[in-house]
């Protein structure tokens, strides 16, 4: 601690902090442009010049470390003269077009100019003009307005970890751009809009649609991933106009992913279901709520009466609110069925009884960045969970070693110290190899059945190195991502990961699907456990079992059966065979119209209250920002009425909060414990074939809302086609890049152009499941045949 | 007393060869140091005693700079030679590279030893192709003679030296921009502190000196610090290379003692062009304030005398202007230079240099306004002391001094829309 004096106020501040931090903490406002507390110091704008006693020149507060006894004047004549002259310089070449600038009203330059600018410009020369640049569908540029603070450049370098924007040219000719014209590809690129102090970088979709002062701001929670980034919804006249981050150091800091920022466009898709609909003799009709609800309830009752409650099931999208999930399971269980499932993309349920009370991250999110070693198991973390990926990157920047056992050599914004990029069929043996080395290193007794799983001597060097580093790290963690959790051998992967975690002293964490994949377990949206992981009398059917046995009646909640499930084909067949299907959905789609009998319009997150539980187990509730669209209603209200119509007790809720409170009281503190006692897992084989397909969900295809956000869809297209094979495999088949190939999987066939990509193992085909022809194909990891077309 | 230090080989048959250099006692100091493992403190004391002040322009005492280097800090450390020589009016380092490259090598090697650096870089101006080749050839000779490399002459001391050709940006002569450039980044100055001595090349402790500074070191250590100091005058040790250009009969580089009267230097350069009178002199390169003839004629060429007279010795780059010179045009040319060469990162310099250049251009072309001179003063004043590096000051100082000393000429341009001296 040192004592300094700013503007006559004595302050005790931390050694090594900069003057501007000390001033900010004391509420003394020093004007600034280039300084940003999350970015490195550039000291280039010179706006923060202040007078420091005994210094010959004014010093930049952002880059001047405090020293004992320092006396600083931020508004003395000398300081003000410096600040005003910098302001004058900044404005001479800045267009004075605030009335047509999107930043107008929320512009740092405009704000500071009010305090430090002159009324009349002495500059009589021509102003600089800079050509606009196209950097993709998300960010609009007006580079003439750029004040060269380089915040965006530093954001890319330091936070996104991709050097996409840079400064080219010298002096007045300096320009910010991509150098070689291209779209920025960072999954967090939109944050440059917030860091840009002027209107040089603005939101392309939002552009010209509203003024800052016309909008209201509502707190909310982002609905796409297991982080639950804190956001603001900005609304005008009952419509969400844009989404911006809401600072929360423990969760998303000051950032949000592009997915969270731009998905709001999907709220106003033409597909929105705004009126209840019923299929009457093969024809869809819009109808009144009463009629629809009665039809829905009596249809489902008929199923129970005629086929028995075990013939009734529910599929719930993992981004459904806690309150809705809890009510759905309460209805189903009230009717006598435990067939409740939210694990829509999971394939292996064999060890579900050994699963933790809820799949948690194993550590607070913020603590991820303090790990010394991180092993990613089956995760393209950047695209699956951008904010968690950012924490991993921070750990890496701070010196952590990051490893991966992955089916594809995903491109990360951090370097992997060792990686095992393996055919998914070898995933378990790769993990077993690591575990085996740990047994040797620690001298632990060799768990029965482990040796049998180690089949791949070629992984040995990397496996040993990973084992050693994890063991030495002190603070280390394993993270299970989507391609582990949704793997055919998930049980074995989980068991081996738990063993590695235990032997190496690491934490084990899950990066679960959706915004409420953790909340789903807490709410009891699984067939074998009630709320708070309480045991049920008899376990219901999980997804695989429902698909296997067929169901007479189904309730779908936030679930698009052709896109949200691991096995779209068999799911569609199951629904077609069912007698009666009710779908609660915010959207209508051909698949829903094809498979449901009644469609009930429920609101998306922006139009209702609710709670998401993130991977840390953090309960985050939000309120509606806008009124429901059309006749759509919050799911909790619909489910409440359905509960009443079913004559079930305990459905007298007056508000969503009551539901949450009831659940909270019921479950108390749900245990956070991912540990697992060893039981030799069966390395269930993925059957035969020489080639296997790896299909993961592209970043902007994870749920109904993002799939309908046009700007994100454009951005996803730019990432390139999604049917990729290695050069070696292409050579074997005799294929060139972009050539069409005949694809067979099961009884399905398609013709698709291949892209050559050496990040894919030779025995695999990497399918981004959104490509239109891919949905004709089957499951995630399944044998596939390629033939020259 | 001329040509005793950096130019001491210049009259020899092949001035740049290792043999020539050795004949005058070159590398003796280096070998002695390697053999005796001279204490670094002793070397620094000798350099301090020489009163050598940095020849890159700022005149910072070299011995003092060396004492700031944390030479026993663990890990890699560097010495870097600044041969970027971009200042308009300066061409002395080029001739050291061409005619006495081994003095630079020996000076850097001794510095490396003294400062605990096993690796050195010589950053050579992009346009200096011939000097670069000369220097590379000298490096090859020195390596072949076992004077560089690992375990030099069995001493256990390592020192390797590489040259790095710049890309042609003036700003890369600024020491921290130079470091960025060697690192492969855009040449932009860093904000100081931290200084290179603690956070330099690749983030490691680094000492940077000018070519002439390094080349003087072997001579200082060969003959002793006091010998060097006595070559000049108190607080201004040694001889110095002066690049005399402009309206003189015999432009060129001259090594003369510090404190030599300006008139003598002018005479060495053959005097002012025949038939013309001296009008003004920029004594230290375009970044230093201009001096009217009568003022400079009373000065001696050293740091203190010129500072007292309101200018600076800079890099010793003397630009002589006779009575045919239009001061408006001269300033317009210089301001355009700084406008083009500003790196662009900090606001006052990026915006201010363009503003200055445009207004002066306007005045020169007969579109000046009455308030323009005050405006120029005001803009120059607003740049000075508020930028990250010295380029901002370098751009501002000529403007202020030209207007101060030749205001009438500027006013004439504004009033009459043409030149007082006879140009357009
Ligand atoms: C804009 C600018 C350009 C410079 N160019 C040079 C140069 O070309 N050569 C040089 O030696 N020093 C140059 N300098 C000075 C260096 O920053 C540095 O002070 C010098 O290399 C230190 O060496 P010295 O102590 O031996 O003088 C420049 C400084 C500025 C601000
Ligand atoms: S003063 Fe000029 S050259 Fe120096 S850092 Fe600032 S903009 Fe770059
Ligand atoms: S905020 Fe300090 S120089 Fe920009």
Coordinates of C-alpha atoms and ligand atoms in Angstrom, one line a residue, chain A residues 20 30-36 41-49 59-63 149 151 154, chain B residues 347 388, ligand 3:
Chain A
X20 CA -6.2 5.7 -13.3
X30 CA -10.3 10.9 -15.5
X31 CA -11.2 11.0 -19.2
X32 CA -9.9 8.1 -21.2
X33 CA -10.3 6.3 -24.5
X34 CA -7.6 3.7 -24.9
X35 CA -7.6 2.4 -21.4
X36 CA -9.8 -0.6 -20.7
X41 CA -2.1 -0.7 -21.4
X42 CA -1.4 1.2 -24.7
X43 CA -1.2 4.8 -23.4
X44 CA -1.8 6.0 -27.0
X45 CA -4.8 8.2 -26.8
X46 CA -3.2 10.6 -24.3
X47 CA -6.7 11.7 -23.1
X48 CA -5.8 10.8 -19.5
X49 CA -2.9 13.2 -19.1
X59 CA 1.7 12.0 -17.5
X60 CA -0.8 9.5 -18.7
X61 CA -2.8 8.3 -15.7
X62 CA -3.4 4.9 -17.3
X63 CA 0.3 4.1 -17.5
X149 CA -7.3 3.6 -29.5
X151 CA -8.9 -1.4 -28.0
X154 CA -5.9 -5.6 -28.1
Chain B
X347 CA -3.1 11.2 -30.8
X388 CA 4.7 8.7 -26.3
Ligands
LIG3 S1 -6.4 6.4 -21.5 FE1 -4.4 6.9 -20.9 S2 -3.4 7.3 -22.8 FE2 -5.4 6.6 -23.4

